[in-house]
mmCIF file of C-alpha atoms and ligand atoms in Angstrom:
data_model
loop_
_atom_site.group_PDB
_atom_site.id
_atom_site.type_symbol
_atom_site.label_atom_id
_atom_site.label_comp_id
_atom_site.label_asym_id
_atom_site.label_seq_id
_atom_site.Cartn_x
_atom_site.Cartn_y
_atom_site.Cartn_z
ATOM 1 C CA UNK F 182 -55.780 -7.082 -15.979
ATOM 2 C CA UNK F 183 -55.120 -5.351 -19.441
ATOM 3 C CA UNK F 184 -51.459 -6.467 -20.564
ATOM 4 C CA UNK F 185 -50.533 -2.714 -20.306
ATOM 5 C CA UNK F 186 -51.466 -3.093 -16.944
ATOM 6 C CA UNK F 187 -48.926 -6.033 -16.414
ATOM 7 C CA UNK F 188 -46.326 -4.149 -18.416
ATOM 8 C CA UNK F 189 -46.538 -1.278 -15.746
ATOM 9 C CA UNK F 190 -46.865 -3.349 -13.107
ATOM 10 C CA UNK F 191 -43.415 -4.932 -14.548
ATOM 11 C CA UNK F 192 -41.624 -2.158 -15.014
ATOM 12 C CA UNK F 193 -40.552 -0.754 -11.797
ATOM 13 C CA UNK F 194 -39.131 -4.259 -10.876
ATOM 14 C CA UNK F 195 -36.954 -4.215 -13.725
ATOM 15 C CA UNK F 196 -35.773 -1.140 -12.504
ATOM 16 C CA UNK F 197 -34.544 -2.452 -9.113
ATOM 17 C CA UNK F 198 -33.034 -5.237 -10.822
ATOM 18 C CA UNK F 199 -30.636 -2.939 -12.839
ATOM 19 C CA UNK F 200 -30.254 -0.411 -10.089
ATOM 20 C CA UNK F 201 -28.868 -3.690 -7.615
ATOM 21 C CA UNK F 202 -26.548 -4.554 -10.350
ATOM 22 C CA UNK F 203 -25.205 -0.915 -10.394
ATOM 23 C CA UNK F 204 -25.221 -1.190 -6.571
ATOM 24 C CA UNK F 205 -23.322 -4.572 -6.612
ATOM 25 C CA UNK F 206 -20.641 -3.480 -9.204
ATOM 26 C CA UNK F 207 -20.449 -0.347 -6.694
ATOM 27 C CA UNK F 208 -19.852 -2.364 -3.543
ATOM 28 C CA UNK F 209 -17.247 -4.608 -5.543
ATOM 29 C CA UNK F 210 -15.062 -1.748 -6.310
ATOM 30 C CA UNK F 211 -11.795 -2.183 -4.714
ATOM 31 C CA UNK F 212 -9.767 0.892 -2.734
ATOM 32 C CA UNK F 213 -6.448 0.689 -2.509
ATOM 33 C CA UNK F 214 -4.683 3.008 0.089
ATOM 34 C CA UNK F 215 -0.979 3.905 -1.293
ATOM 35 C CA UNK F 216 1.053 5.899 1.326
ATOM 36 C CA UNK F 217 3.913 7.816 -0.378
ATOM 37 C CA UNK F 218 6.850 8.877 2.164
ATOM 38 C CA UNK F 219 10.101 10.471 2.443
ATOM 39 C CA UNK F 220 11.744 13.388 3.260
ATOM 40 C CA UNK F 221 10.198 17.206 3.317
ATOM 41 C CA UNK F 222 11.012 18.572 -0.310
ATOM 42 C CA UNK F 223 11.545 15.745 -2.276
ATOM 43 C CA UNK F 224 8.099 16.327 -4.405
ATOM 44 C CA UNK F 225 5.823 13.355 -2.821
ATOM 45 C CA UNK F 226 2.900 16.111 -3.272
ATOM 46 C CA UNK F 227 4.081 16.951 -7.036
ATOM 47 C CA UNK F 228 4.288 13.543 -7.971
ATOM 48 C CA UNK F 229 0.575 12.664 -6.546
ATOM 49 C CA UNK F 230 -0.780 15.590 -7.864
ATOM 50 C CA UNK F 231 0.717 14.886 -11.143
ATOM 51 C CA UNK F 232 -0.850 11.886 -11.002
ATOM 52 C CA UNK F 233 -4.107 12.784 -9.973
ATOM 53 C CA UNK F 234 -4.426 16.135 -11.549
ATOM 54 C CA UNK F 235 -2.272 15.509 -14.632
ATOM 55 C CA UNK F 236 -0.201 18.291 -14.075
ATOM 56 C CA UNK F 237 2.462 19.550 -12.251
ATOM 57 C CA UNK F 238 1.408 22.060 -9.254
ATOM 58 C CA UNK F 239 1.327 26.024 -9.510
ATOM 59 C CA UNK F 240 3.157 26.251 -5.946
ATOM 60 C CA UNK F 241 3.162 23.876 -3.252
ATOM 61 C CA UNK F 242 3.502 24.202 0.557
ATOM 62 C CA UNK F 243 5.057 21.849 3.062
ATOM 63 C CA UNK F 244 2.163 19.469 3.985
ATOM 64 C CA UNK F 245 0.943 19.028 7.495
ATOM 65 C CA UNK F 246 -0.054 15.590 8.826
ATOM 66 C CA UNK F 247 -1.805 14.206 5.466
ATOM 67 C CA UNK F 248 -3.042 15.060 2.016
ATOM 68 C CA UNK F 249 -5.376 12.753 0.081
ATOM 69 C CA UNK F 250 -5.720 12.037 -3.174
ATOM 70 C CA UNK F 251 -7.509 9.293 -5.381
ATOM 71 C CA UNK F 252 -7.617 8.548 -9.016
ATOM 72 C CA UNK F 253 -10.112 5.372 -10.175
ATOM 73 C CA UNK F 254 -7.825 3.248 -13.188
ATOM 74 C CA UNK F 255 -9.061 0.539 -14.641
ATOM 75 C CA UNK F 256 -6.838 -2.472 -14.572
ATOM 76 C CA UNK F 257 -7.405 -5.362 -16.782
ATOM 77 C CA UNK F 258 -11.171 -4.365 -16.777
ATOM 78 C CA UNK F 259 -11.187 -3.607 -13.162
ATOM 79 C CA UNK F 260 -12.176 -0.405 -11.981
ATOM 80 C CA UNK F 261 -10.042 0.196 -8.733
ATOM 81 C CA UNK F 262 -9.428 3.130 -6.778
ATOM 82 C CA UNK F 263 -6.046 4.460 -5.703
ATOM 83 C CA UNK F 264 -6.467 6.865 -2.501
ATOM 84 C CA UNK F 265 -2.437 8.002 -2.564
ATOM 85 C CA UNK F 266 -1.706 9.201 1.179
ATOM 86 C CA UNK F 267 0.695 12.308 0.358
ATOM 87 C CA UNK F 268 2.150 12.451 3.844
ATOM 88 C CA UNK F 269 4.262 15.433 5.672
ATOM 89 C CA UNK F 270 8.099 14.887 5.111
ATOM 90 C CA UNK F 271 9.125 17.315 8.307
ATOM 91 C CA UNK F 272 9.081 15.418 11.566
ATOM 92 C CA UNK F 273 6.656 18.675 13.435
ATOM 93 C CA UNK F 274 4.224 18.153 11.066
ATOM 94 C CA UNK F 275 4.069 13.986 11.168
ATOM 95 C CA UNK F 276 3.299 13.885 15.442
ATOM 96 C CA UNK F 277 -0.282 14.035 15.569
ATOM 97 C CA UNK F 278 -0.870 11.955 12.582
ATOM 98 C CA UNK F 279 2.010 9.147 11.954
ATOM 99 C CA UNK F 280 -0.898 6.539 13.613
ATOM 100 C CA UNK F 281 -3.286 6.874 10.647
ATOM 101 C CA UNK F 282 -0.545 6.221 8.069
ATOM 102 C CA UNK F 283 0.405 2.906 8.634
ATOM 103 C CA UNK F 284 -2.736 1.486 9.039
ATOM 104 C CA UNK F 285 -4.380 -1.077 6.605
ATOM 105 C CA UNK F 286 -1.922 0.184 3.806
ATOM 106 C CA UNK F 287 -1.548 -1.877 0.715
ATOM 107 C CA UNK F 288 1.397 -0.155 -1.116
ATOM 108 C CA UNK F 289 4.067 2.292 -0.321
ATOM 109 C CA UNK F 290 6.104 4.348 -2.510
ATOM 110 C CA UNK F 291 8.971 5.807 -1.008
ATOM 111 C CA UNK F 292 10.368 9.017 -2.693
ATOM 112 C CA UNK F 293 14.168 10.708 -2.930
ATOM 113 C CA UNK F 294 15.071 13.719 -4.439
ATOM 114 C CA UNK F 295 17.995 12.817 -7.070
ATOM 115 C CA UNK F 296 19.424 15.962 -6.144
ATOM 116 C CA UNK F 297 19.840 15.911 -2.851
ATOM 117 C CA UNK F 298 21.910 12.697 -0.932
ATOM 118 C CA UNK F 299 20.641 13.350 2.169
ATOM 119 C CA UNK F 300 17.212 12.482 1.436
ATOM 120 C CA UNK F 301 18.491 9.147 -0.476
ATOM 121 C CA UNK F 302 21.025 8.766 2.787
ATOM 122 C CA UNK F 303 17.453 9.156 4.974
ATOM 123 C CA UNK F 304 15.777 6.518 2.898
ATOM 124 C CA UNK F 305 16.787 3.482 5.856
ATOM 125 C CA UNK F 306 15.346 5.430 8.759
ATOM 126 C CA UNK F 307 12.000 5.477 6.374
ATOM 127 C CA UNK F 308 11.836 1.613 5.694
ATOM 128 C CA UNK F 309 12.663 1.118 9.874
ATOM 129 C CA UNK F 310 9.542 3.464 10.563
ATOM 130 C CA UNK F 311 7.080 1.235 8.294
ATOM 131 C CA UNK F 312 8.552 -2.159 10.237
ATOM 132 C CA UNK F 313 8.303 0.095 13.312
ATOM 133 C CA UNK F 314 4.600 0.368 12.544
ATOM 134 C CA UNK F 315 4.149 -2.998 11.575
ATOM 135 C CA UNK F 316 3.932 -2.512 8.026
ATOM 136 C CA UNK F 317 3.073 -5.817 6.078
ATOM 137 C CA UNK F 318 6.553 -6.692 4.556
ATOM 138 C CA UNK F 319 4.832 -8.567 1.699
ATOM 139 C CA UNK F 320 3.227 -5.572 0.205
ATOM 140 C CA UNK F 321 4.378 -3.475 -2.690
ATOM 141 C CA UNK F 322 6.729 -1.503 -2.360
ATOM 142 C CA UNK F 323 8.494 0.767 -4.685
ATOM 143 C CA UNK F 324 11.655 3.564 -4.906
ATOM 144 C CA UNK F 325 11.231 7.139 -6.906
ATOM 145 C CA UNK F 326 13.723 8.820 -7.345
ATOM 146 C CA UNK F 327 12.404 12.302 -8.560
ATOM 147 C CA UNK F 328 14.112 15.801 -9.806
ATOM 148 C CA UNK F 329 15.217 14.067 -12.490
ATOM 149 C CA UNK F 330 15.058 16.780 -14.777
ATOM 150 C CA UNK F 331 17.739 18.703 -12.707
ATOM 151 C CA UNK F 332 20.342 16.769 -14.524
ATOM 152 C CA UNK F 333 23.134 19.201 -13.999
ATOM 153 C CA UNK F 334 22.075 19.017 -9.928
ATOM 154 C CA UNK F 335 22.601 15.493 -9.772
ATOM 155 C CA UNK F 336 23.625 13.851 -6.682
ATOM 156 C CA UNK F 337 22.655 10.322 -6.392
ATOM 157 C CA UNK F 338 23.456 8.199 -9.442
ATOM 158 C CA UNK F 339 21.541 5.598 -10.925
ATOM 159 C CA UNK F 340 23.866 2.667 -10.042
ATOM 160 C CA UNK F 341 23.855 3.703 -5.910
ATOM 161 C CA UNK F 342 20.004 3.718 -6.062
ATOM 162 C CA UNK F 343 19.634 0.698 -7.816
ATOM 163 C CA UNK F 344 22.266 -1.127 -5.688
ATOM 164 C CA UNK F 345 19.482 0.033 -2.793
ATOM 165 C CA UNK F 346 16.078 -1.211 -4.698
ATOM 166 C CA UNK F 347 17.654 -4.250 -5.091
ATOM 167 C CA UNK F 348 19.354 -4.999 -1.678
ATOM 168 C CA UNK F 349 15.184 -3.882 -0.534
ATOM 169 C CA UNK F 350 13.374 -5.891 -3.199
ATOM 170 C CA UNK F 351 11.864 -2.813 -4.647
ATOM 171 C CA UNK F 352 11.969 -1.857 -8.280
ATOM 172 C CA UNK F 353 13.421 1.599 -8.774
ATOM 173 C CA UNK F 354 12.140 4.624 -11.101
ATOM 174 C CA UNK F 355 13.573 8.002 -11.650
ATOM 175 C CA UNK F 356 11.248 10.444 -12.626
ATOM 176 C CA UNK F 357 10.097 14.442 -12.759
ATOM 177 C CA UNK F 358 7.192 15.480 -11.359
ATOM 178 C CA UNK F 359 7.353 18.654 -12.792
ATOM 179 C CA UNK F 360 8.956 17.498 -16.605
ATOM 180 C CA UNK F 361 5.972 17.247 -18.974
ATOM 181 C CA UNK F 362 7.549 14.905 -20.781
ATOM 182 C CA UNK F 363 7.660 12.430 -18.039
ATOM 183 C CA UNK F 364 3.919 12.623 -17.169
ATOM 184 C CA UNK F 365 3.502 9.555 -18.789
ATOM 185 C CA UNK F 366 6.451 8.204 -16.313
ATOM 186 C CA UNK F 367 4.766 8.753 -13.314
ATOM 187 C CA UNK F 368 1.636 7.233 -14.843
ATOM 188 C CA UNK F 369 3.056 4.088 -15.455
ATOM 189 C CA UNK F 370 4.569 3.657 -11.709
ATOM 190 C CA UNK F 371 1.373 4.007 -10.175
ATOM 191 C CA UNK F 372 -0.037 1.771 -12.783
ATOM 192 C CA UNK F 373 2.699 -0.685 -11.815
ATOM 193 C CA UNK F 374 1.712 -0.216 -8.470
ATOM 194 C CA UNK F 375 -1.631 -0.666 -9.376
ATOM 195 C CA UNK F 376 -0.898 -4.082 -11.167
ATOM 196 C CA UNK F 377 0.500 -5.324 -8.410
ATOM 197 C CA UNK F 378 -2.498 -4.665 -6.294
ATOM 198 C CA UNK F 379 -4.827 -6.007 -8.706
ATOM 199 C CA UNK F 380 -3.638 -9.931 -7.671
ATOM 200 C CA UNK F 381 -2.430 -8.554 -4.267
ATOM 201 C CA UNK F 382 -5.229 -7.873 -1.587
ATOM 202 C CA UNK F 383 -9.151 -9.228 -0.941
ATOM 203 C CA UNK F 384 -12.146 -7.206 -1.658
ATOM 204 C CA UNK F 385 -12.210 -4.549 0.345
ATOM 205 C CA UNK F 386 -16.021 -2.998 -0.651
ATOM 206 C CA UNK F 387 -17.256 0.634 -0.231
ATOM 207 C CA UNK F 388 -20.192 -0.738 2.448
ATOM 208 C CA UNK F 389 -17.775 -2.351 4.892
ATOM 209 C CA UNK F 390 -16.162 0.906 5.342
ATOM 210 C CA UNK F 391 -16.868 4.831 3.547
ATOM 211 C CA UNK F 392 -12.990 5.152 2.310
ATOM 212 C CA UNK F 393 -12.375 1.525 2.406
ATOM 213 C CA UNK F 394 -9.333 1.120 4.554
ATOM 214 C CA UNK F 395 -10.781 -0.735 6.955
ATOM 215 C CA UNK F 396 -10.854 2.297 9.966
ATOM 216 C CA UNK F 397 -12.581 2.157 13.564
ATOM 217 C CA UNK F 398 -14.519 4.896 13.828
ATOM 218 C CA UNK F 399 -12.872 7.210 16.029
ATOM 219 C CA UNK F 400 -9.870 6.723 13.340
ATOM 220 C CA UNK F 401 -11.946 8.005 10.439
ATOM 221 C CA UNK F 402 -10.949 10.903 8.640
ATOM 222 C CA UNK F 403 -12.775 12.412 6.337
ATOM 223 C CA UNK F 404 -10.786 12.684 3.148
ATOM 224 C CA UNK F 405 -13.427 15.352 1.527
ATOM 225 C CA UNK F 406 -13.296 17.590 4.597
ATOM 226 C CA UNK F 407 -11.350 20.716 4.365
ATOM 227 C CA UNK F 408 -7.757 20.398 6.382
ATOM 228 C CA UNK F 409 -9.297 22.391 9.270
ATOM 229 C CA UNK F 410 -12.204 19.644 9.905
ATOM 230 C CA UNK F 411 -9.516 17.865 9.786
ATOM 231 C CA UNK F 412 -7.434 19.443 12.354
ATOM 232 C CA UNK F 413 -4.455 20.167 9.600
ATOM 233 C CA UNK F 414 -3.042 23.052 8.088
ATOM 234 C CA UNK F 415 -0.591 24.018 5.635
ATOM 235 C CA UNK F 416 2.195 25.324 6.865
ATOM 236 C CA UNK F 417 2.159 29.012 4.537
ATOM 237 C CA UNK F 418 -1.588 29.246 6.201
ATOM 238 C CA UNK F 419 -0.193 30.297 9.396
ATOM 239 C CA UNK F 420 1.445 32.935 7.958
ATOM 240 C CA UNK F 421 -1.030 34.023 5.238
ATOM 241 C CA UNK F 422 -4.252 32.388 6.204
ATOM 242 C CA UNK F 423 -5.070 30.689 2.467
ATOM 243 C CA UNK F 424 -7.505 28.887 3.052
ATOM 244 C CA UNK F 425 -6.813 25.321 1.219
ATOM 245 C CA UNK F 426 -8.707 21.727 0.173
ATOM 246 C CA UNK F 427 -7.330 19.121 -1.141
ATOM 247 C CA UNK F 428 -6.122 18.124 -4.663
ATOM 248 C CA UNK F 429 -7.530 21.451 -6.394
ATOM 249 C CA UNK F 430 -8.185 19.962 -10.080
HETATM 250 N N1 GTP N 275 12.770 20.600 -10.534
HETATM 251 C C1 GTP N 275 11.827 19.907 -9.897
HETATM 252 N N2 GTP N 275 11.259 20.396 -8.780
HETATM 253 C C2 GTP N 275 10.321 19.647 -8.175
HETATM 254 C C3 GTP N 275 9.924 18.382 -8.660
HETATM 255 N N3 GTP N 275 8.995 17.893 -7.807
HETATM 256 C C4 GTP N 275 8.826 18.803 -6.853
HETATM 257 N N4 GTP N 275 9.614 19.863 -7.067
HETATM 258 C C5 GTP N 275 9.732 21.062 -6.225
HETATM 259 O O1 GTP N 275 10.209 20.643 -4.953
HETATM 260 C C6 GTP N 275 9.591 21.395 -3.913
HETATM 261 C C7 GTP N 275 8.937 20.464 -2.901
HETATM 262 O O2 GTP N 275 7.890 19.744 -3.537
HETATM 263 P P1 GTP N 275 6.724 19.033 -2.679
HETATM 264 O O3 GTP N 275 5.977 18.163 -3.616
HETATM 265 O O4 GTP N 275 5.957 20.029 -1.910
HETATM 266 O O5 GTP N 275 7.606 18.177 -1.668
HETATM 267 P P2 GTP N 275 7.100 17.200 -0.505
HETATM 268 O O6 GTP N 275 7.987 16.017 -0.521
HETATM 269 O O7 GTP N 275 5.643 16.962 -0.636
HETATM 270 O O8 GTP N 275 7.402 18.063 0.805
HETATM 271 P P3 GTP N 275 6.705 17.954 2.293
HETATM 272 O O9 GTP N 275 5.257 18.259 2.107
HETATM 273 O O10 GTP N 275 7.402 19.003 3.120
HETATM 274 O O11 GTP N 275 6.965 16.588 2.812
HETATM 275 C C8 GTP N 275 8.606 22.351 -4.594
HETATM 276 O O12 GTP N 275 9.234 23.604 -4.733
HETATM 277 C C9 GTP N 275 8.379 21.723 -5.959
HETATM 278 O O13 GTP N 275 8.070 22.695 -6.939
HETATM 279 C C10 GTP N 275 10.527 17.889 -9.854
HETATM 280 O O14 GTP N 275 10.256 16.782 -10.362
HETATM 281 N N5 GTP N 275 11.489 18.689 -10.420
#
């Protein structure tokens, strides 16, 4: 054999070799599933589309059941993926979906609208529902209050909210999802969140399951399939038939 025989006959394996290292790095990436819950209206889908998409949403509809959305950030030269569960405020449209929230969750952010009391007066009756579902009390949690840019509107002060995060163990933010200015903000409490995570939770890798949160089969659902496949719908559809998919950008 010539040695540009051998060289060919090398080749190829050196090409499996760095395509099982790209597989391995692949199978080592680590999903995180983030639920985000609170009342209808207080911006849980602005502030994970801001997040996602990087900008605040043209219009918005109440959601029905679930929305998904996932941004990859590298932390401390991880690659990990957040897969933010933007879930439906208004009790009708939580019914036929509150089982697939709670399970294998590894963060949750719960949101208020600093405008509106009721929704920060709500906020116990959303912490009861995640021990009602056997939420994990050791993982991260955190408080958002958003609207913040409403400051003539607002109704909740710093102090009362902080007084809450505390008495809860959670660290507060106030934020706008819809203030330019405070993109960065809502950045840096998902990146928070994110940090946390990073030391928080064992490898949870793509093979073992397609959206890594651990489901049974008949619990799957498919985050890239419209809301029909998925048996949701948002609510203005019934009315004007968009048709709609999930984060648009
Ligand atoms: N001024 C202001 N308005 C906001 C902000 N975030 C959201 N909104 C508005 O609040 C309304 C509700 O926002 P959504 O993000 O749909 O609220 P949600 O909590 O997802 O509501 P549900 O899907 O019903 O649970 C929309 O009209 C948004 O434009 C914000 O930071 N500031």
């Amino acid at each position: 054999m010539t040695t540009e025989q051998k060289t060919e006959v090398r080749k190829p394996e050196k090409e499996f070799e760095s395509s099982v290292t790209v597989l391995e790095k692949q199978t080592q990436r680590r999903i995180f599933k983030i639920i985000v819950i609170g009342d209808s209206n207080v911006g849980k889908t602005c502030l994970t589309y801001r997040f996602c998409c990087g900008k605040f949403p043209d219009k918005t509809e109440a959601t029905i059941g679930v929305d998904f959305r996932e941004k990859m950030v590298e932390v401390d030269s991880e690659n990990l993926k957040l897969q933010l569960w933007d879930t439906a405020g208004q009790e009708r449209f939580r019914k036929s979906m509150v089982q697939h929230y709670y399970r294998n969750v590894h963060a949750v952010v719960f949101v208020f609208d600093v405008t509106k009391m009721s929704s920060f007066e709500n906020m116990p009756g959303w912490i009861e529902e995640c021990d009602r579902h056997n939420l994990n009390k050791e993982i991260p949690r955190i408080f958002v209050g958003n609207k913040c840019d409403m400051t003539d509107k607002i109704a909740v002060n710093t102090n009362l909210a902080q007084k809450f995060a505390d008495s809860h163990n959670m660290p507060l933010f106030e934020t706008s999802a819809k203030d330019d200015e405070k993109a960065n903000h809502v950045d840096a409490i998902f990146m928070t969140l994110a940090h946390k995570l990073k030391n928080s939770k064992p490898m949870m890798p793509l093979h073992l399951s397609q959206y890594g949160t651990g489901y049974q089969n008949n619990d799957i659902v498919n985050i890239n399939d419209s809301p029909e496949r998925r048996g949701l719908r948002r609510a203005t559809q019934d009315a004007d038939g968009n048709k709609d998919g999930n984060c648009a950008c």
